[in-house]
Short mmCIF file of C-alpha atoms in Angstrom, two decimals:
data_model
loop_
_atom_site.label_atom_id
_atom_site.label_comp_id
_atom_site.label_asym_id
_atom_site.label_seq_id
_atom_site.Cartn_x
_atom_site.Cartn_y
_atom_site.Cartn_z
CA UNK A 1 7.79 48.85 -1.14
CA UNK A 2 5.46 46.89 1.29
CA UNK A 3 6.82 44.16 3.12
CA UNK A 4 5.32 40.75 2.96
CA UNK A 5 4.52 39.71 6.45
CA UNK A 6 4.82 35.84 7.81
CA UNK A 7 1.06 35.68 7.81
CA UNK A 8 1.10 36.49 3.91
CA UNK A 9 3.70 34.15 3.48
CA UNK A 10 1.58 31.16 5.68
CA UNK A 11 -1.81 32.00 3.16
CA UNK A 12 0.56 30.47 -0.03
CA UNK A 13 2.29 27.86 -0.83
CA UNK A 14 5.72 27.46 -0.38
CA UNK A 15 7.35 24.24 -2.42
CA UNK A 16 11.06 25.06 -2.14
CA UNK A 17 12.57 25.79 -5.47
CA UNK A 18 16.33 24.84 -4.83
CA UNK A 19 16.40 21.20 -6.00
CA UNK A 20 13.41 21.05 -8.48
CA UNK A 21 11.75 24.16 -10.47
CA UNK A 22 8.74 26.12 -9.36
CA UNK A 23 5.21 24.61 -10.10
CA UNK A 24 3.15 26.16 -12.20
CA UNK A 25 0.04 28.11 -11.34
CA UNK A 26 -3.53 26.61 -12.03
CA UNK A 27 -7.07 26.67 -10.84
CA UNK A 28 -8.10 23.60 -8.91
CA UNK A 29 -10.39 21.59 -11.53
CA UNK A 30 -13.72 20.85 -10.09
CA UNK A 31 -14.72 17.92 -8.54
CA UNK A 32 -17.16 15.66 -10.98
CA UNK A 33 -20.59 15.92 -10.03
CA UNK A 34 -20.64 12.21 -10.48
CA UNK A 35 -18.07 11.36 -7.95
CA UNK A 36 -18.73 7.62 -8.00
CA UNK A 37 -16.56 7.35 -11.58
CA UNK A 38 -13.16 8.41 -10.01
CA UNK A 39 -13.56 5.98 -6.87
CA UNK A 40 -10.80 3.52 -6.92
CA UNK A 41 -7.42 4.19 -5.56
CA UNK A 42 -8.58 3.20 -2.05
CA UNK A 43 -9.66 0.04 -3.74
CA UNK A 44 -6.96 -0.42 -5.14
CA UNK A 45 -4.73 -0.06 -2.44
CA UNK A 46 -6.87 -1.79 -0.09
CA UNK A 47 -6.75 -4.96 -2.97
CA UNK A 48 -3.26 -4.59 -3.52
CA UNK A 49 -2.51 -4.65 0.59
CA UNK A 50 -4.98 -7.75 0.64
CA UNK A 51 -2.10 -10.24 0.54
CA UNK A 52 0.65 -10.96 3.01
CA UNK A 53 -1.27 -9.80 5.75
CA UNK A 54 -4.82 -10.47 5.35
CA UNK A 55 -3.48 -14.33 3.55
CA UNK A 56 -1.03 -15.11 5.40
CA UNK A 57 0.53 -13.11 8.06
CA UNK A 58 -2.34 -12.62 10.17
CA UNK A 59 -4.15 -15.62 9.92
CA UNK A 60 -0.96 -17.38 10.79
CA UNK A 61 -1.04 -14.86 14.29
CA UNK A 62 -4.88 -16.28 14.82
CA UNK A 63 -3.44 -19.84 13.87
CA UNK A 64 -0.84 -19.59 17.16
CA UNK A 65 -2.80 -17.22 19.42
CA UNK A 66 -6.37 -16.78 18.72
CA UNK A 67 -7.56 -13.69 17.84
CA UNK A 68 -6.44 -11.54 20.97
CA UNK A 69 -4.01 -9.59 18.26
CA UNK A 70 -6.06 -7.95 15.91
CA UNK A 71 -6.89 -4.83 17.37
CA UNK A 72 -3.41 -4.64 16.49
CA UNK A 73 -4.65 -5.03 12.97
CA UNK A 74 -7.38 -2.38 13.15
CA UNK A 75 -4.78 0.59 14.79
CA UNK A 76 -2.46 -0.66 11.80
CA UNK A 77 -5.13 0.38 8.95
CA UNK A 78 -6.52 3.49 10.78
CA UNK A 79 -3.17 4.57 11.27
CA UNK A 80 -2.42 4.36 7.82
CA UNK A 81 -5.40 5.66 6.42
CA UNK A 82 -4.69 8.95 7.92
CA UNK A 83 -1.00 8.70 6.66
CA UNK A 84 -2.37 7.42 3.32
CA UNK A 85 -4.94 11.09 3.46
CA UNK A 86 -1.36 13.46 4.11
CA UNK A 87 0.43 11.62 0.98
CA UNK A 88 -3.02 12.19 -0.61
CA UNK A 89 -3.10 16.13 0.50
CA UNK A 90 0.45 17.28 -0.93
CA UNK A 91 -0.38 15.48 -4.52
CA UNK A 92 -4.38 17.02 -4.40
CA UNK A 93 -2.95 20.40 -4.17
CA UNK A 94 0.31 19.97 -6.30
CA UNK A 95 -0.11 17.07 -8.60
CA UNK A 96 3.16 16.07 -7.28
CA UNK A 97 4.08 12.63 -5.88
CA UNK A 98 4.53 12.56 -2.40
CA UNK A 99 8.86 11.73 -3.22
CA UNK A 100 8.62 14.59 -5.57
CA UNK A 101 7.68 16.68 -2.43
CA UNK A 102 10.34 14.90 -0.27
CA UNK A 103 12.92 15.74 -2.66
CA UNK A 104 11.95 19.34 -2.58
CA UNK A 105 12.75 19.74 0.96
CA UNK A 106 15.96 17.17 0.60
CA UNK A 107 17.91 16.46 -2.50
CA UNK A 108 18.21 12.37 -2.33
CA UNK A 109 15.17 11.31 -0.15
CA UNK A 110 12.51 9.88 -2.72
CA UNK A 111 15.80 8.13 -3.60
CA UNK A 112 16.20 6.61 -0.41
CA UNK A 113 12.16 5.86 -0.57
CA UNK A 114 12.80 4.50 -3.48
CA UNK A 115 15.71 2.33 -2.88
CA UNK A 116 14.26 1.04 0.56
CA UNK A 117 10.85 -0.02 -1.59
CA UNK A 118 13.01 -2.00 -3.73
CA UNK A 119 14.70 -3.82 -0.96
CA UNK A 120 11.05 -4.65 0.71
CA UNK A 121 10.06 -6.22 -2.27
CA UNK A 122 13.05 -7.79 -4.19
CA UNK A 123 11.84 -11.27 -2.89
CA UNK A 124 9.43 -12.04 -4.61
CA UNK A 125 7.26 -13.74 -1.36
CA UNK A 126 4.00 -12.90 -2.95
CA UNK A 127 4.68 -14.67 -6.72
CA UNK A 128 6.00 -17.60 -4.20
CA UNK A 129 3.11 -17.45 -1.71
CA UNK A 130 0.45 -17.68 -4.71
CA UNK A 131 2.43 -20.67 -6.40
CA UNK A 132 1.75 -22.78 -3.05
CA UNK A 133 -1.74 -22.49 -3.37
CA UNK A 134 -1.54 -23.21 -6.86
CA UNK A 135 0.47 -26.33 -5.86
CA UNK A 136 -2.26 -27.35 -3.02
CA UNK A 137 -4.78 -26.61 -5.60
CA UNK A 138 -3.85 -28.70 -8.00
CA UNK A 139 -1.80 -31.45 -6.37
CA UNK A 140 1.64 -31.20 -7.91
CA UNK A 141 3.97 -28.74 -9.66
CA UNK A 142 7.01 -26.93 -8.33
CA UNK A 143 6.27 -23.78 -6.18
CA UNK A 144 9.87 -22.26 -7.49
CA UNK A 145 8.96 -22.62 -11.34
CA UNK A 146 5.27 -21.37 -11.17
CA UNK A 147 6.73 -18.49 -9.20
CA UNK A 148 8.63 -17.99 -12.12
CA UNK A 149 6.08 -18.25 -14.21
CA UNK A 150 3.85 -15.73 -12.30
CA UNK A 151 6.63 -12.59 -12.52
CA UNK A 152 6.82 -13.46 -16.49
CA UNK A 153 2.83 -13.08 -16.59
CA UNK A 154 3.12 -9.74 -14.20
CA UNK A 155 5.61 -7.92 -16.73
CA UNK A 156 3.45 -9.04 -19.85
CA UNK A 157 0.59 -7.42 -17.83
CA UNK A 158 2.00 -4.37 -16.80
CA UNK A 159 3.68 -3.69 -19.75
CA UNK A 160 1.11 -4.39 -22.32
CA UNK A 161 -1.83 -2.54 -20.52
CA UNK A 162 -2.67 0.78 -22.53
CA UNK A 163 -3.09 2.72 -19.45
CA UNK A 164 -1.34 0.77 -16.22
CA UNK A 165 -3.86 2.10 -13.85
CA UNK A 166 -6.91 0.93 -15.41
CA UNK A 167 -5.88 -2.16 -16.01
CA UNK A 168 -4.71 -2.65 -12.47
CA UNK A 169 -8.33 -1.75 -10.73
CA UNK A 170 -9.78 -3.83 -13.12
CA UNK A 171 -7.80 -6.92 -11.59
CA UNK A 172 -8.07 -5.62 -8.42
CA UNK A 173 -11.96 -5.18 -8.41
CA UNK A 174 -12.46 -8.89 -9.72
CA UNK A 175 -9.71 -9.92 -6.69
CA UNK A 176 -12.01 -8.06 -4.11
CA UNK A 177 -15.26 -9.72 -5.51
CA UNK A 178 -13.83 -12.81 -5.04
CA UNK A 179 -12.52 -12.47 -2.18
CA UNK A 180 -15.65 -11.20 -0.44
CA UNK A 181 -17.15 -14.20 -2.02
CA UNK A 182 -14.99 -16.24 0.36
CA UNK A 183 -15.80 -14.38 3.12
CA UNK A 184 -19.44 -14.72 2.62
CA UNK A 185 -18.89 -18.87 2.21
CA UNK A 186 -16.81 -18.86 5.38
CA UNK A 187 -19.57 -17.18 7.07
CA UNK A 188 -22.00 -19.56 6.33
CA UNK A 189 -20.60 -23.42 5.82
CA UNK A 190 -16.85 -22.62 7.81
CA UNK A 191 -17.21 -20.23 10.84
CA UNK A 192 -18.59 -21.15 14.56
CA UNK A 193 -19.59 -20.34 17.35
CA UNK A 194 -16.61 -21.09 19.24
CA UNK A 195 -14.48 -18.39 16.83
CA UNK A 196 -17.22 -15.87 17.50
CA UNK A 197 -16.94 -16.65 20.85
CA UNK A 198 -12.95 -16.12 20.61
CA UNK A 199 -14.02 -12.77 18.90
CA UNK A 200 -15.73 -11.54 21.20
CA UNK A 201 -13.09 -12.52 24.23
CA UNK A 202 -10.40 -10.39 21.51
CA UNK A 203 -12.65 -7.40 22.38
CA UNK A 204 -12.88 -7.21 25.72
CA UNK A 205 -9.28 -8.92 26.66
CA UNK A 206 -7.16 -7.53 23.93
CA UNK A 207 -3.49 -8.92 24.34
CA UNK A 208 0.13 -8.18 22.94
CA UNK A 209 1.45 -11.76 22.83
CA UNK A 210 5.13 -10.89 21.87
CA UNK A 211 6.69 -13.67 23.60
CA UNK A 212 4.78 -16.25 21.34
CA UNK A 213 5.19 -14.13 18.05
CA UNK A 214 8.45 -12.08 18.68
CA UNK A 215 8.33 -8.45 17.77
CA UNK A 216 9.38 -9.05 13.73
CA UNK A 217 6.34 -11.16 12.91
CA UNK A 218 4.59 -8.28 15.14
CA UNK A 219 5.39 -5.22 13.49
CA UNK A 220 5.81 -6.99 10.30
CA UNK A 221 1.56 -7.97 10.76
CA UNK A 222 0.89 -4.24 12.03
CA UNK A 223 3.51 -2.36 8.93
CA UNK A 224 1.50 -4.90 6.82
CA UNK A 225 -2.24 -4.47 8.09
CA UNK A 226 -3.41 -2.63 5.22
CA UNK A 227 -0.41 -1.43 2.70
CA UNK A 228 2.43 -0.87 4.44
CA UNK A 229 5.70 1.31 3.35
CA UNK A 230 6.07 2.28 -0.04
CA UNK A 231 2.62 1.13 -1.29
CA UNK A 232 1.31 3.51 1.08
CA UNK A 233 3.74 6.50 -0.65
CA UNK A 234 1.93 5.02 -4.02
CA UNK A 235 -1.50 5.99 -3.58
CA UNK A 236 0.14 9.79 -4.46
CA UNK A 237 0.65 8.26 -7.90
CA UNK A 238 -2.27 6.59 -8.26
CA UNK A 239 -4.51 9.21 -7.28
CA UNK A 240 -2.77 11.45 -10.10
CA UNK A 241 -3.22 8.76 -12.57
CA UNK A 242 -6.93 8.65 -11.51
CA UNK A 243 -7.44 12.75 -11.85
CA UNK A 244 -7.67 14.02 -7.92
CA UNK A 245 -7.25 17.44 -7.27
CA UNK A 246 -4.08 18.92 -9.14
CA UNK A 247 -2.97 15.71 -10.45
CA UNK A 248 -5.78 16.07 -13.32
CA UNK A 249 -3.12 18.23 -14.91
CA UNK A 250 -0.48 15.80 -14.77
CA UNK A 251 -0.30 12.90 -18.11
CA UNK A 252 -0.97 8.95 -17.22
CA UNK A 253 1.54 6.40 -17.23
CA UNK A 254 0.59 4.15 -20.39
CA UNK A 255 2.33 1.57 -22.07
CA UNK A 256 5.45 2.46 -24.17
CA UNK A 257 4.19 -0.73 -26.31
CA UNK A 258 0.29 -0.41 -26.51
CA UNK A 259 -0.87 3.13 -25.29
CA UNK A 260 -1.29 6.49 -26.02
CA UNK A 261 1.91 8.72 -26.96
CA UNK A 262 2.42 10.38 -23.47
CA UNK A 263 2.23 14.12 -23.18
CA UNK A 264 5.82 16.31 -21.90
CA UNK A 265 5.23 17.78 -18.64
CA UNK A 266 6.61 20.82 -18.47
CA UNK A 267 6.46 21.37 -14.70
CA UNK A 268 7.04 19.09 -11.86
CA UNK A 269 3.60 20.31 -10.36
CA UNK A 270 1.09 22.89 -10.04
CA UNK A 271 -0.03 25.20 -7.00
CA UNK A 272 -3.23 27.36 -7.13
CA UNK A 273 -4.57 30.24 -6.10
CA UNK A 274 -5.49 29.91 -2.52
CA UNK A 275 -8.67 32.44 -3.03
CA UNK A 276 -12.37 31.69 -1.83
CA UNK A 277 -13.38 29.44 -5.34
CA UNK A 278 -9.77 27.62 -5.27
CA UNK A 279 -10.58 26.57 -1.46
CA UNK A 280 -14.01 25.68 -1.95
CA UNK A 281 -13.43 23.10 -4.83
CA UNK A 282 -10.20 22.29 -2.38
CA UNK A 283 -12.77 21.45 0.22
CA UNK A 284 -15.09 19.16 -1.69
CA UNK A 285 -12.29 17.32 -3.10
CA UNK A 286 -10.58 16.64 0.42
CA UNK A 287 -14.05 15.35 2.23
CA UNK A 288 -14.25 13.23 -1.05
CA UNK A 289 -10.68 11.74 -0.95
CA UNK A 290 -11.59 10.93 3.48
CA UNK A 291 -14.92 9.18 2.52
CA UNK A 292 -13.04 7.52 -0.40
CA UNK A 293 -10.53 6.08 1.25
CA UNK A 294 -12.48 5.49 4.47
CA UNK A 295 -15.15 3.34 2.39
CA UNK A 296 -12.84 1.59 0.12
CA UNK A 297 -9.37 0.73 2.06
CA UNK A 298 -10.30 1.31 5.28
CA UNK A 299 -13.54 -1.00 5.31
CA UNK A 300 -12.49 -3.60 2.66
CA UNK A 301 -9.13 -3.95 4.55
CA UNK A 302 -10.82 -4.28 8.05
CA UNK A 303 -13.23 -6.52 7.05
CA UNK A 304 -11.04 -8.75 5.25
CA UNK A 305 -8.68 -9.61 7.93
CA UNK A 306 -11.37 -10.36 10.57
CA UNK A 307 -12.67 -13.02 8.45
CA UNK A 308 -9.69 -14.55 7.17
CA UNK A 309 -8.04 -14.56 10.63
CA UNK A 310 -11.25 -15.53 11.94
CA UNK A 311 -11.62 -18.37 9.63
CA UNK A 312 -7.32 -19.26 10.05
CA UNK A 313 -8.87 -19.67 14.05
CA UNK A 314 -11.68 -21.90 12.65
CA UNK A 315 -9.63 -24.68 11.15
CA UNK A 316 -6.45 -24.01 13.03
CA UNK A 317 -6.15 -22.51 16.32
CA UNK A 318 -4.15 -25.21 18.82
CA UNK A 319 -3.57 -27.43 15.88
CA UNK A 320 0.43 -28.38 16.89
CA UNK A 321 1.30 -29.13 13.18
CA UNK A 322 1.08 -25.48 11.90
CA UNK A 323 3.96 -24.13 11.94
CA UNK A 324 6.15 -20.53 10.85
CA UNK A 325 5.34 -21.46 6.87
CA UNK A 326 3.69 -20.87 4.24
CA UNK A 327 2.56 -24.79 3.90
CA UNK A 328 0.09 -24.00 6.83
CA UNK A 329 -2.64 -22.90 4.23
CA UNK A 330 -2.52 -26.32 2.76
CA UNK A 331 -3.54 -27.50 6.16
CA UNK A 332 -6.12 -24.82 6.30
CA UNK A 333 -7.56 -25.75 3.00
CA UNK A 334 -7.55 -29.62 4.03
CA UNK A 335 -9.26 -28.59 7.57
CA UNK A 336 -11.97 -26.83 5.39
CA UNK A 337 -12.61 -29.85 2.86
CA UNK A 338 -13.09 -32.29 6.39
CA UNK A 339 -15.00 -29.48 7.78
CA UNK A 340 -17.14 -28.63 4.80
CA UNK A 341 -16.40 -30.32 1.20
CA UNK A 342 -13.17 -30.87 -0.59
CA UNK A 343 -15.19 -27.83 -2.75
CA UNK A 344 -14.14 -25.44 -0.28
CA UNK A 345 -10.96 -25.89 0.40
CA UNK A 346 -10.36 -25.77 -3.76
CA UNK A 347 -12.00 -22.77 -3.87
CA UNK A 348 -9.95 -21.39 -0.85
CA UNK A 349 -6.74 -22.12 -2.53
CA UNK A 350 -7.80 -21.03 -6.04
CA UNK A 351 -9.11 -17.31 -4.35
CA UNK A 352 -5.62 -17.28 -2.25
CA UNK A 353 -3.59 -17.96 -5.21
CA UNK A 354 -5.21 -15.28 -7.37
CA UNK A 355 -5.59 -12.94 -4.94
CA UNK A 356 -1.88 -13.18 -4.15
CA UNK A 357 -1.10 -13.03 -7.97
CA UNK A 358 -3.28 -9.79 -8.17
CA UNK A 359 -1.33 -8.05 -5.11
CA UNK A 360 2.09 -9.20 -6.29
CA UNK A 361 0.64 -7.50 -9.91
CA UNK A 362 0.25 -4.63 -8.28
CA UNK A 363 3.85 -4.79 -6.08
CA UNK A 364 5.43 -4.65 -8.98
CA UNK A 365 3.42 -1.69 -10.22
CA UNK A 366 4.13 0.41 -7.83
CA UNK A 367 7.63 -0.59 -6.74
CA UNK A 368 8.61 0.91 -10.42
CA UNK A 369 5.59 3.58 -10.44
CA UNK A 370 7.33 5.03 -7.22
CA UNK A 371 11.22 4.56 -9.14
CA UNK A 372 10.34 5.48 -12.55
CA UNK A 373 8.27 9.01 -11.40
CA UNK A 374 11.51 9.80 -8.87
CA UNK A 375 14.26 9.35 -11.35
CA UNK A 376 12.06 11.31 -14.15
CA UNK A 377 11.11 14.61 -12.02
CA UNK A 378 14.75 14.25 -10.28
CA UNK A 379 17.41 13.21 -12.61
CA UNK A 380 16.32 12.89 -15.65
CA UNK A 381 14.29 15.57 -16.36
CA UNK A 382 15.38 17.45 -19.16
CA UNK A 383 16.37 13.39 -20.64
CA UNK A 384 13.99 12.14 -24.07
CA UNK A 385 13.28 8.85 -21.93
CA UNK A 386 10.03 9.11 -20.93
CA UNK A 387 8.69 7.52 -17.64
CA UNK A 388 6.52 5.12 -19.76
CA UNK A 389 9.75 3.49 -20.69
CA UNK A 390 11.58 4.25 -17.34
CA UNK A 391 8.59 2.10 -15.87
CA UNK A 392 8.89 -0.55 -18.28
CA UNK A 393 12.37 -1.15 -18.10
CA UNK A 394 12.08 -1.13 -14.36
CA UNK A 395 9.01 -3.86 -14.15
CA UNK A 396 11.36 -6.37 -16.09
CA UNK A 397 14.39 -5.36 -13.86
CA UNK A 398 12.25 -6.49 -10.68
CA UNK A 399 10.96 -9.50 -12.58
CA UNK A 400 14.37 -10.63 -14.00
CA UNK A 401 15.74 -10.36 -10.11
CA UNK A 402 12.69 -12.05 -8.52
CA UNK A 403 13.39 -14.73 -11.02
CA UNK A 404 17.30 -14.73 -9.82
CA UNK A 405 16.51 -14.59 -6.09
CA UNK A 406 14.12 -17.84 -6.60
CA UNK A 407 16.58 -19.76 -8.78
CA UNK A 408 19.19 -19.31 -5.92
CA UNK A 409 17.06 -21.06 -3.36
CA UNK A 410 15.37 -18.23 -1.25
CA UNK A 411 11.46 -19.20 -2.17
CA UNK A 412 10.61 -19.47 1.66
CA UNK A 413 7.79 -16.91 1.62
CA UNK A 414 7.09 -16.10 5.33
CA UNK A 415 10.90 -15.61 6.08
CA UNK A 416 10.90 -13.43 3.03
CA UNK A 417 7.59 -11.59 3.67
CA UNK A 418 8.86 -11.04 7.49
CA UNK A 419 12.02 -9.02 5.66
CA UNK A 420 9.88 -7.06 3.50
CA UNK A 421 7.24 -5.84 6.09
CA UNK A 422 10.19 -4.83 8.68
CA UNK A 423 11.61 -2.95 5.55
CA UNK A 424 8.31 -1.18 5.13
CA UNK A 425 7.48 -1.13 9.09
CA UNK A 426 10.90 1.09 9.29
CA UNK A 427 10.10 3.30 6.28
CA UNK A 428 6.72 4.25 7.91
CA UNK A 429 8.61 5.37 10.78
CA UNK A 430 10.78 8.05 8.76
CA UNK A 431 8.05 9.51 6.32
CA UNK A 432 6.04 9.72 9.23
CA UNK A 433 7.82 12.47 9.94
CA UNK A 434 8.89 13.68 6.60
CA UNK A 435 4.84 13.95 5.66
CA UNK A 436 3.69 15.83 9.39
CA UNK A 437 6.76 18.20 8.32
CA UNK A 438 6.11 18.82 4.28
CA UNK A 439 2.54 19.42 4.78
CA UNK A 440 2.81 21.54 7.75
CA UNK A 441 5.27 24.12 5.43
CA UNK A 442 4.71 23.87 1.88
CA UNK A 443 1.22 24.10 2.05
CA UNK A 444 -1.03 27.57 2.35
CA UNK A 445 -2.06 27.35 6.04
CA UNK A 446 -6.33 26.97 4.82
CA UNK A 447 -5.50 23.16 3.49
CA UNK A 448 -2.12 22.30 5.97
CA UNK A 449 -2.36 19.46 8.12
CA UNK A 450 -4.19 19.91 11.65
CA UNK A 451 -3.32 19.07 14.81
CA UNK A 452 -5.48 16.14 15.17
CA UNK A 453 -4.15 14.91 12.02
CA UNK A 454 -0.70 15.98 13.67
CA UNK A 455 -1.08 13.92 16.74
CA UNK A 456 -1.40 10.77 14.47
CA UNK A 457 1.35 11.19 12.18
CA UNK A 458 3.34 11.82 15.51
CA UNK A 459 2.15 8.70 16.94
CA UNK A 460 3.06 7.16 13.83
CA UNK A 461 6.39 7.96 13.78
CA UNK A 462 6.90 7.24 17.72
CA UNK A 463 5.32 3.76 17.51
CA UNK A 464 6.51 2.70 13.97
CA UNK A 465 10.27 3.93 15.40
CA UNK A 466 9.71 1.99 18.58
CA UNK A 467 8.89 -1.13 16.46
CA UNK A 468 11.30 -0.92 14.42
CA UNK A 469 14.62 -0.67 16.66
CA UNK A 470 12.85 -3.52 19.25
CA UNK A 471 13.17 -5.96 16.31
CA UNK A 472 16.75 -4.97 15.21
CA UNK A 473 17.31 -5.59 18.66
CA UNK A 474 15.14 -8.87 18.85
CA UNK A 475 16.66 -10.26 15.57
CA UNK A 476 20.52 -9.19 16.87
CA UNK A 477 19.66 -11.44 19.70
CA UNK A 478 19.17 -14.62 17.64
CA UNK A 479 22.20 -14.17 15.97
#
């Protein structure tokens, strides 16, 4: 009988088989001629990321020390564009979420994911964050009760779409246009020449201003430049739901109230026949998923926190009565009505409110996307609850405690949005790791992770580690 050497075994795939079953085997499905109609999970991540960060966390950093930070901004989304293109690789060629994978190679970590994604975004600092605006917009109201009112609206939404997904880019592609319709406003009527002039200073005399921002805000602004922890693990799910790769074989997740009856998997995921067709197709889909991602959450994201933070420097930069909350955007939309028409800064606040309300939409989404898929392909496999209703009881779970946490007083939404984003800073550090280690193992060696793409999840993990026990120690010290 002939042996099977270690360079046989390094041309297949090799998804350990002790905690979950073995995939089954499938061709790769060929990538649509017309590759325009699946574009959308970059954009969707890049819309769903366009929130704390690009609203509020970073144009509060350009508010206090011009723009000399943001090249932290723009090693922040590269970085996690290539770890959002390794979580992309494992589900292209398995149809498997990126936990599934994790818990292949470790019993309980998409738990831990899980669990740690949950504790990011318990506090609800997005529903709160969008609720200001709507108060500056219209003059009165209680931020605590529209909050409230928001997380109601998100679990009708998410609940009652037939297929979650599609609704979801639909709000997010009307949140983009609208945003970039503020960006093209600022340009003309808000921005000067003294913020282009601050630009261009931010190029050449880049800075890292940690004793004015401290190193939470910090690596809250870079975890958050972008996605940032588990939305980042997400785009696995999202790129299944849209048909990439292997994940065409896998059922949606549609609404146990309005959709379709979902089909029974009967595998956890699907490998395929490494041969010369298989990796062809395999080759076309991964330039496709780069350009995708590079042209959708890579570009929108970049693009979107230049010009808010630009336009945060515009109307605020030295002004001494900003300070660490979230009420400076209601001195940023007054600065723009003196500076260009009360029309502006209406139409500022009424973009930041729904653009917040679209990313904490999609928070929610994925928070119990992420927990619903782990507990179905881990513990409750062989159970008749579906993960249609898994996800739908676990949407109202993180509504009903959003609605606890703000009816016990926490509705501070930078305090809470600095807790999140050092959750999510921290969990970038670990699957970091976890990702460079999966793909560089389960995968046949023709579609593995390279070195180059190596060097950056190493980085990743170095710098994102580095962050993360320099705040611990920072915030131990203020104790």
């Amino acid at each position: 009988m002939a042996q099977t050497t270690s360079t046989d075994q390094a041309d297949r795939f090799n998804l350990p088989t002790k905690n979950l079953p073995a995939p089954q085997v499938r061709d790769l499905p060929e990538p649509p001629t017309q590759t325009w109609k699946i574009v959308g999970p970059g954009m969707v991540g890049a819309g769903v990321g366009l929130a704390s960060g690009e609203f509020i966390l970073w144009p509060y950093i350009s508010s206090q020390v011009g723009l000399v930070f943001l090249w932290g901004a723009v090693v922040g989304v590269f970085v996690q564009w290539f770890l959002n293109m390794e979580i992309e690789r494992y589900t292209l060629a398995t149809g498997e979420t990126a936990l599934t994978g994790f818990n292949r190679f470790g019993k309980h970590w998409g738990l831990f994911f899980a669990i740690m994604t949950y504790f990011a975004n318990l506090w609800p600092g997005w529903a709160t964050s969008s609720a200001a605006m709507l108060t500056y917009l219209f003059g009165a109201g209680d931020p605590r009760w529209i909050a409230i009112g928001i997380l109601v609206v998100i679990g009708l939404i998410l609940t009652l779409a037939p297929v979650v997904y599609v609704m979801l880019e639909r709000l997010i592609f009307v949140k983009i246009l609208a945003v970039a319709l503020l960006v093209i406003l600022a340009l003309i009527f808000a921005i000067r020449g003294k913020t282009y002039g601050a630009l261009g200073d931010a190029v050449t005399h880049p800075e890292f201003p940690v004793e004015t921002l401290g190193f939470a805000l910090m690596m809250g602004a870079i975890a958050y430049a972008g996605a940032g922890g588990g939305q980042n693990l997400c785009q696995s799910n999202w790129i299944r739901d849209k048909g990439f790769g292997m994940g065409a074989h896998v059922p949606r997740l549609t609404s146990p109230v309005t959709g379709e009856p979902e089909a029974d998997p009967t595998a956890n995921g699907y490998t395929f026949p490494p041969d010369e067709q298989n990796l062809a197709r395999w080759r076309r889909w991964w330039k496709f998923a780069n350009v995708e991602q590079l042209m959708t959450f890579v570009l929108i994201t970049v693009v979107t926190i230049v010009f808010t933070s630009m336009l945060a420097h515009a109307t605020l930069f030295g002004n001494p009565a900003v300070e660490n909350k979230i009420s400076f955007l209601k001195i940023e939309g007054t600065t723009l009505q003196t500076l260009v028409g009360d029309w502006f800064g209406y139409l500022f606040w009424a973009i930041g409110a729904f653009a917040l309300f679209a990313a904490a939409a999609g928070i929610v989404d994925y928070t119990s996307r992420l927990a619903s898929d782990m507990i179905k392909s881990r513990y409750l496999r062989t159970s008749t609850i579906s993960e249609s209703k898994l996800y739908f009881g676990l949407v109202w779970g993180l509504v009903a405690f959003g609605i606890i946490v703000l009816l016990a007083g926490l509705d501070q939404p930078l305090v809470l949005l600095v807790i999140s984003a050092c959750t999510a800073g921290t969990m970038m550090f670990v699957y970091s790791g976890l990702l460079w280690w999966m793909n560089s193992r389960a995968l046949p060696r023709a579609i593995r992770i390279t070195r180059v793409r190596a060097a950056v999840m190493l980085f990743s993990f170095l710098a994102f580690g580095f962050l993360a026990v320099f705040t611990i120690i920072d915030q131990v010290k203020k104790l």
